[in-house]
Short mmCIF file of C-alpha atoms and ligand atoms in Angstrom, two decimals:
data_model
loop_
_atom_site.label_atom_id
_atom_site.label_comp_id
_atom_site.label_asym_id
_atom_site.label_seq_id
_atom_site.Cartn_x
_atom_site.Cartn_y
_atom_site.Cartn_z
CA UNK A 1 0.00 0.00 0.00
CA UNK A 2 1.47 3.44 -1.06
CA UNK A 3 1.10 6.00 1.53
CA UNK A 4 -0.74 9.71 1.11
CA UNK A 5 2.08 11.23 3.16
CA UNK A 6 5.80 9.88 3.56
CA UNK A 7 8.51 10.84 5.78
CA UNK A 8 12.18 9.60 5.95
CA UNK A 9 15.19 10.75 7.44
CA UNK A 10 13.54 14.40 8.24
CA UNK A 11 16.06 16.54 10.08
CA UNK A 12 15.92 20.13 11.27
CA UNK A 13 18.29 22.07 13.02
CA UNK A 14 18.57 25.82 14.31
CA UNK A 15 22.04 26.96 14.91
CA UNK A 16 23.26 24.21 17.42
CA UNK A 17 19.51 22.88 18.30
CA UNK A 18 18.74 20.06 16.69
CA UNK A 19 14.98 19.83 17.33
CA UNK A 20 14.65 17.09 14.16
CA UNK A 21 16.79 13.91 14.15
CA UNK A 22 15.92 11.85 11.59
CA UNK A 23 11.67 11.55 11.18
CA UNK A 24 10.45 8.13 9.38
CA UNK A 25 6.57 8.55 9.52
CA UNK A 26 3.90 6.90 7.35
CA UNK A 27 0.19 7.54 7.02
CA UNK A 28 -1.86 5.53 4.97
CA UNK A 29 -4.94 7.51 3.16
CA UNK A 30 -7.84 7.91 4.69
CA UNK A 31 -5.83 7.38 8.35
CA UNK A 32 -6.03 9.84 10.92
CA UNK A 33 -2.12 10.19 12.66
CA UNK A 34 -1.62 12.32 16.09
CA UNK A 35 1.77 12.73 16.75
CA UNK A 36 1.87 13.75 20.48
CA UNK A 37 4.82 15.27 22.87
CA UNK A 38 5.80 17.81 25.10
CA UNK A 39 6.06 21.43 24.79
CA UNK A 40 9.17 22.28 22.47
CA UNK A 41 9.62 18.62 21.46
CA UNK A 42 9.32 20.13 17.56
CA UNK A 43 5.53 19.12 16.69
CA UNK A 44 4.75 22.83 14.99
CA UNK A 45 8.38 22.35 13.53
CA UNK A 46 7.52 19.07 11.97
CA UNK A 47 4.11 20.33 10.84
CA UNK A 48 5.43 23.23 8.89
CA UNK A 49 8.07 20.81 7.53
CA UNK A 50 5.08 18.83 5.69
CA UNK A 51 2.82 21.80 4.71
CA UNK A 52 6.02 23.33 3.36
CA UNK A 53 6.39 26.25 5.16
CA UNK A 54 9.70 25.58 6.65
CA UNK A 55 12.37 23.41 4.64
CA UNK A 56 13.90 20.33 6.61
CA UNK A 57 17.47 20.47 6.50
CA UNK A 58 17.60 16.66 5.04
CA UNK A 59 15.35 14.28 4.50
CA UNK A 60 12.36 13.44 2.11
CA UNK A 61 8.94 14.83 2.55
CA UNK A 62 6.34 12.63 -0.08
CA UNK A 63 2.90 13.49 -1.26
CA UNK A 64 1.24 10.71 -3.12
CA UNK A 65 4.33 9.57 -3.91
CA UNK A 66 5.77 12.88 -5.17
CA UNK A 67 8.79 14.51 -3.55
CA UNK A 68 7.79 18.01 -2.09
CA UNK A 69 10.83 19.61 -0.21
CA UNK A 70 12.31 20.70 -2.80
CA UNK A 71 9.60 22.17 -5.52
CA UNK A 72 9.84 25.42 -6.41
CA UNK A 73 6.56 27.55 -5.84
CA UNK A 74 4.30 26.19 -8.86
CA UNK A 75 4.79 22.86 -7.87
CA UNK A 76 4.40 23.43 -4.30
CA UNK A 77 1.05 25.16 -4.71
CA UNK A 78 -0.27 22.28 -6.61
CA UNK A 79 0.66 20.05 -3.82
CA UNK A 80 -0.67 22.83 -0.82
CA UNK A 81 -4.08 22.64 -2.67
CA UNK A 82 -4.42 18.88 -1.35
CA UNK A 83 -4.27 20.50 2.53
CA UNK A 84 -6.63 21.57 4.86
CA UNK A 85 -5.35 23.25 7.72
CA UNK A 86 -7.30 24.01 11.42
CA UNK A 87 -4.92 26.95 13.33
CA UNK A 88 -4.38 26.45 16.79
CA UNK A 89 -6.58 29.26 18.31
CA UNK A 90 -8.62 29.67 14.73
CA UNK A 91 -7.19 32.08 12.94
CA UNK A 92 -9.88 33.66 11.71
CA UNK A 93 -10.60 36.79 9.73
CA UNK A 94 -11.61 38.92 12.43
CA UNK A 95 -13.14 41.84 9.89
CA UNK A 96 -15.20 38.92 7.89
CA UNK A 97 -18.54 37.21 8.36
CA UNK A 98 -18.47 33.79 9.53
CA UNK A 99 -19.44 32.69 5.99
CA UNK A 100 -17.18 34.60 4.32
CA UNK A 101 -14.15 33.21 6.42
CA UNK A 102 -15.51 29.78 5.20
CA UNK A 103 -15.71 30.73 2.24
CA UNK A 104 -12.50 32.37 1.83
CA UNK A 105 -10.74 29.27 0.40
CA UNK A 106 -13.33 27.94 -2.20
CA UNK A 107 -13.25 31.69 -3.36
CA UNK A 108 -9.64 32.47 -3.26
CA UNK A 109 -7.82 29.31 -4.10
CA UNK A 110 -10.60 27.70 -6.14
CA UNK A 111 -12.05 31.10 -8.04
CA UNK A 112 -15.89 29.87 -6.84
CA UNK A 113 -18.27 32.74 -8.04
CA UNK A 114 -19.34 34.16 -4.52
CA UNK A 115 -22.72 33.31 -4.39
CA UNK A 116 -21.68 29.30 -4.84
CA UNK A 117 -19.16 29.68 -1.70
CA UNK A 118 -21.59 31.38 0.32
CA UNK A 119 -23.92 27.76 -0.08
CA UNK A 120 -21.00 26.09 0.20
CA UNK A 121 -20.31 27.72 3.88
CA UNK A 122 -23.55 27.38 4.71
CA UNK A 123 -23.65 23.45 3.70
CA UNK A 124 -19.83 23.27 5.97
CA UNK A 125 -21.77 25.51 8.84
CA UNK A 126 -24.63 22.73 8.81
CA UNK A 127 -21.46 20.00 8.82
CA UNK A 128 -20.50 21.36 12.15
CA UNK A 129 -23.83 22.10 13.69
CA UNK A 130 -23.79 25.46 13.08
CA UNK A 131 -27.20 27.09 11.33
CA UNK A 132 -27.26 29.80 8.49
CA UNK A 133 -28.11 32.47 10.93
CA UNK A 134 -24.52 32.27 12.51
CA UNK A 135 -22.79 32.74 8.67
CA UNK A 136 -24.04 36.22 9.51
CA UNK A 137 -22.39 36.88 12.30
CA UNK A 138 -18.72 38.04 12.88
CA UNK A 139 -16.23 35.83 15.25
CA UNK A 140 -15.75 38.14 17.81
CA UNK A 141 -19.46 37.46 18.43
CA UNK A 142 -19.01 33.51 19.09
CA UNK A 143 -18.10 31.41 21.75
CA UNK A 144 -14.63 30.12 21.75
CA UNK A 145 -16.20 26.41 21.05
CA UNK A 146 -18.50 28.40 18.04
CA UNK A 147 -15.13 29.74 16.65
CA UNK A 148 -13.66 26.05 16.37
CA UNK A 149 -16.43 24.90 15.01
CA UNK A 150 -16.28 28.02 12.25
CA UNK A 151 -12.24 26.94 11.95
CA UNK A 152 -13.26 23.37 10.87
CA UNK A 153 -15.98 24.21 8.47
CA UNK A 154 -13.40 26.60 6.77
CA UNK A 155 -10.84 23.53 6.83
CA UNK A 156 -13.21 21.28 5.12
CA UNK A 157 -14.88 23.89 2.92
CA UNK A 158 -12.62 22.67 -0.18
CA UNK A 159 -12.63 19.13 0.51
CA UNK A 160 -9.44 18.68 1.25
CA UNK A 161 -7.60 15.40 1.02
CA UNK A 162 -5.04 15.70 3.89
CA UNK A 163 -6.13 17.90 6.82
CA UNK A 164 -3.74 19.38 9.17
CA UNK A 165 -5.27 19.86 12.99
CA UNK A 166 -3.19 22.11 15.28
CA UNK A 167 -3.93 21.54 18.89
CA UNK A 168 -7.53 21.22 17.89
CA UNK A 169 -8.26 21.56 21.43
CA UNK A 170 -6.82 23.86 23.00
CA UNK A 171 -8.55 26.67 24.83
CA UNK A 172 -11.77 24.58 24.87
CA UNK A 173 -13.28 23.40 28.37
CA UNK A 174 -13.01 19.32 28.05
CA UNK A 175 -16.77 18.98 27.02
CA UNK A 176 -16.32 21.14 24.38
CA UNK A 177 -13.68 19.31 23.45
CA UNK A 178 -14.70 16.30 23.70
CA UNK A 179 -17.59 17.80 21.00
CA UNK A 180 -15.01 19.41 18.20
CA UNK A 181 -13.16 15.52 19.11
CA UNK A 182 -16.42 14.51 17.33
CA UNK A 183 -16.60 16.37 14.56
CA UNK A 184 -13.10 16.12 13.33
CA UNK A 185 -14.17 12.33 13.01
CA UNK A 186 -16.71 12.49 11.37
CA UNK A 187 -15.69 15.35 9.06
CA UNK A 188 -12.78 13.53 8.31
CA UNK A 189 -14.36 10.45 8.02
CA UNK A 190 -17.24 11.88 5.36
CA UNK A 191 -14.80 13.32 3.48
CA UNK A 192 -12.47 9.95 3.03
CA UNK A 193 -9.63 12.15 4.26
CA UNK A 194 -5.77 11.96 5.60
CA UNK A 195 -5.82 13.79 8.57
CA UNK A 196 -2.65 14.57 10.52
CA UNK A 197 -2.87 16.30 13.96
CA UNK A 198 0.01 17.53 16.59
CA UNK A 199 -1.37 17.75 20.02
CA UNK A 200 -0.41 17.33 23.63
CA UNK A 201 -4.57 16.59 24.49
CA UNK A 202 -4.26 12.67 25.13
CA UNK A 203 -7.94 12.50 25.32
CA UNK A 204 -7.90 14.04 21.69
CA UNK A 205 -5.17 11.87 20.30
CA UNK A 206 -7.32 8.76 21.82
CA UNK A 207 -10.75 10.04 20.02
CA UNK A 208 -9.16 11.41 16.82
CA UNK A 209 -6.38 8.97 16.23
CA UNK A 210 -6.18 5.74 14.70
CA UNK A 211 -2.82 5.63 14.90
CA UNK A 212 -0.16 7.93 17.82
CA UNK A 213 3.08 8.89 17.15
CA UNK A 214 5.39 9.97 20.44
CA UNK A 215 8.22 12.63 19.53
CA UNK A 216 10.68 13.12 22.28
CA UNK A 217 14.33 13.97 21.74
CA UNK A 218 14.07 14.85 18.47
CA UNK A 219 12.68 11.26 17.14
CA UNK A 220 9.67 9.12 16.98
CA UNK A 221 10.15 7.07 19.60
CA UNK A 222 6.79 4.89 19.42
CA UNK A 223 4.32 4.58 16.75
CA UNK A 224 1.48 2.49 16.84
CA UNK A 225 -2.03 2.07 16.99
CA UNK A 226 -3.96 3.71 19.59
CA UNK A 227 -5.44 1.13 21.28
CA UNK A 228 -1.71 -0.03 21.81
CA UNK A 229 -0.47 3.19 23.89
CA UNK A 230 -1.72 1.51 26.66
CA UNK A 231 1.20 -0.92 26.30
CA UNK A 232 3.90 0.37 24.38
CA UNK A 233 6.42 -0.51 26.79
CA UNK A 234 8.12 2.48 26.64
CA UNK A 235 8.65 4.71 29.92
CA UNK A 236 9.10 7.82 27.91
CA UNK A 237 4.84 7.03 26.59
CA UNK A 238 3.68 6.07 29.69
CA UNK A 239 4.73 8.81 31.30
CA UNK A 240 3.44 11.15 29.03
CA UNK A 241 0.19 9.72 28.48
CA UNK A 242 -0.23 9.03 31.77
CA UNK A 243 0.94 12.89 32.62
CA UNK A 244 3.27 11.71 35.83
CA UNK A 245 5.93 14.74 36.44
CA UNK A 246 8.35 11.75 37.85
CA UNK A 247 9.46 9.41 35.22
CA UNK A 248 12.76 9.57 32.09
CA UNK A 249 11.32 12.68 30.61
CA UNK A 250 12.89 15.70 32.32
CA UNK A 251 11.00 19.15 32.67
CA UNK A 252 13.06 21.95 32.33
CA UNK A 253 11.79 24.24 34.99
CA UNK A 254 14.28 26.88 36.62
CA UNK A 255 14.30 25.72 40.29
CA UNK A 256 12.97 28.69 42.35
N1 ATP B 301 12.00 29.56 13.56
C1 ATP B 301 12.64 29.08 14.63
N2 ATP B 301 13.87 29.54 14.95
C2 ATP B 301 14.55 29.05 16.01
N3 ATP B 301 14.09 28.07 16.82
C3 ATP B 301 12.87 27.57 16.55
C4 ATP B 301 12.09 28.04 15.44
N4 ATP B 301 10.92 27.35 15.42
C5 ATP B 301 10.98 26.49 16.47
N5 ATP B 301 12.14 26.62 17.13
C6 ATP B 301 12.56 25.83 18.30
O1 ATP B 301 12.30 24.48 18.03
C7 ATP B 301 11.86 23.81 19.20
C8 ATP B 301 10.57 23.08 18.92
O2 ATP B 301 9.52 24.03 18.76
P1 ATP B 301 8.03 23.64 18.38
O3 ATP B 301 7.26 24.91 18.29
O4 ATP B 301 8.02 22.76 17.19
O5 ATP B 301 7.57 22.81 19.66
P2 ATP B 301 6.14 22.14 19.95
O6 ATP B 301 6.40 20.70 20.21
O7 ATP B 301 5.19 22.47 18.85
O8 ATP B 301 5.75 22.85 21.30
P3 ATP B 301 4.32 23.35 21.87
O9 ATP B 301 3.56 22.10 22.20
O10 ATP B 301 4.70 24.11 23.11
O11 ATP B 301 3.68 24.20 20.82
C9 ATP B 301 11.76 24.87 20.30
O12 ATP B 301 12.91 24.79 21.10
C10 ATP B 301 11.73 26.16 19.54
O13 ATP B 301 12.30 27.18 20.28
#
């Protein structure tokens, strides 16, 4: 089985911090990979690696079997307009309506006349339980949960086929959570997507993930699939997932 998204040997340094130390990852299509770990173990650094937005030092980065690190823009565009992409915190247009921040993509990167995108935000709006009414409304008017839900409608608006899910959860009370934990399944799922999330939210990586990857030290140091984590074997995993502050993995905290 070829895989949607292939990593091998990824490394990526800056100045004498090597944060990336050689990443092998696989993810079949239509799987949904978490890789999890600690603050500043290199999870945003990774993700911008495979959306392109930061170039690995060495390594190969695949897309359906095509090699992306080193395409010049053209080619790299062709490959961004497979991605979907949820922001940490959002990241929405604060001066647009709801719809039109949903809309922004099909419009932008897809040239859809505007009255087809706005159905097509209101169709993504109903996806996430949201009704036509809100479309109207601007994000400073929603509830944080509201403006997750308005981030995933606008990451599924083009039908991606690999969607990108930065700390989906953060900022959200754990029911809440637990409800965007939902969607991103079954938006994911309805849409036959890859999905590939970073996240330090182990009840996220359980719900979302059918397969966890654990970076610490600059590697992958367990993969597997998530109703293995339990037993991995590994101190470093158990630890984490089981969020002990005594165990191998050292904090750095400046003693007071
Ligand atoms: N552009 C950059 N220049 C220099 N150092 C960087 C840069 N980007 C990231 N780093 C460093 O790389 C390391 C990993 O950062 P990264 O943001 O990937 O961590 P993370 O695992 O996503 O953490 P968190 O969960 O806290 O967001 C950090 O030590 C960070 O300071």
């Amino acid at each position: 089985m070829t895989s949607k998204i292939s990593l091998r040997g990824v490394t990526k340094s800056f100045g004498p911090k090597k944060v990336l130390q050689g990443i092998d990852l696989d993810v079949a299509k239509g799987e949904s990979m978490v890789v999890i770990g600690g603050s500043g173990t290199g999870k945003s650094v990774l993700l911008k690696c495979v959306l392109g937005l930061m170039r690995p030092d060495a390594g190969s980065i695949k897309i359906d079997d095509e090699e992306t690190v080193a395409l010049a823009d053209g080619g790299r565009a062709d490959v961004m307009r497979k991605f979907g992409m949820l922001f940490q915190g959002g990241a929405l247009f604060d001066s647009l309506r709801v719809w039109e921040n949903v809309a922004f993509g099909p419009i932008q990167s897809d040239g859809m006349k505007p009255a087809q995108a706005r159905e097509v935000a209101i169709a993504k709006l109903g996806a996430v339980g949201l009704g036509p009414e809100i479309g109207e409304l601007y994000p400073a008017e929603l509830s944080g949960g509201m403006q997750k839900r308005v981030a995933l409608a606008r990451a599924i608006a083009r039908e991606p086929e690999i969607i990108f899910f930065d700390e989906p959860t953060t900022g959200l009370d754990p029911i809440m959570a637990d409800v965007i934990n939902d969607l991103i399944v079954k938006c994911v799922s309805d849409l036959g997507a890859t999905a590939v999330s970073i996240t330090h939210d182990m009840a996220s990586a359980r719900k979302i993930g059918h397969r966890i990857a654990m970076l610490y030290d600059g590697k992958l140091i367990w993969q597997g699939r998530t109703a293995d984590i339990d037993h991995s074997g590994d101190a470093h995993v158990d630890q984490f997932i089981n969020g002990r502050a005594e165990g191998p993995i050292r904090m750095q905290v400046r003693r007071l």
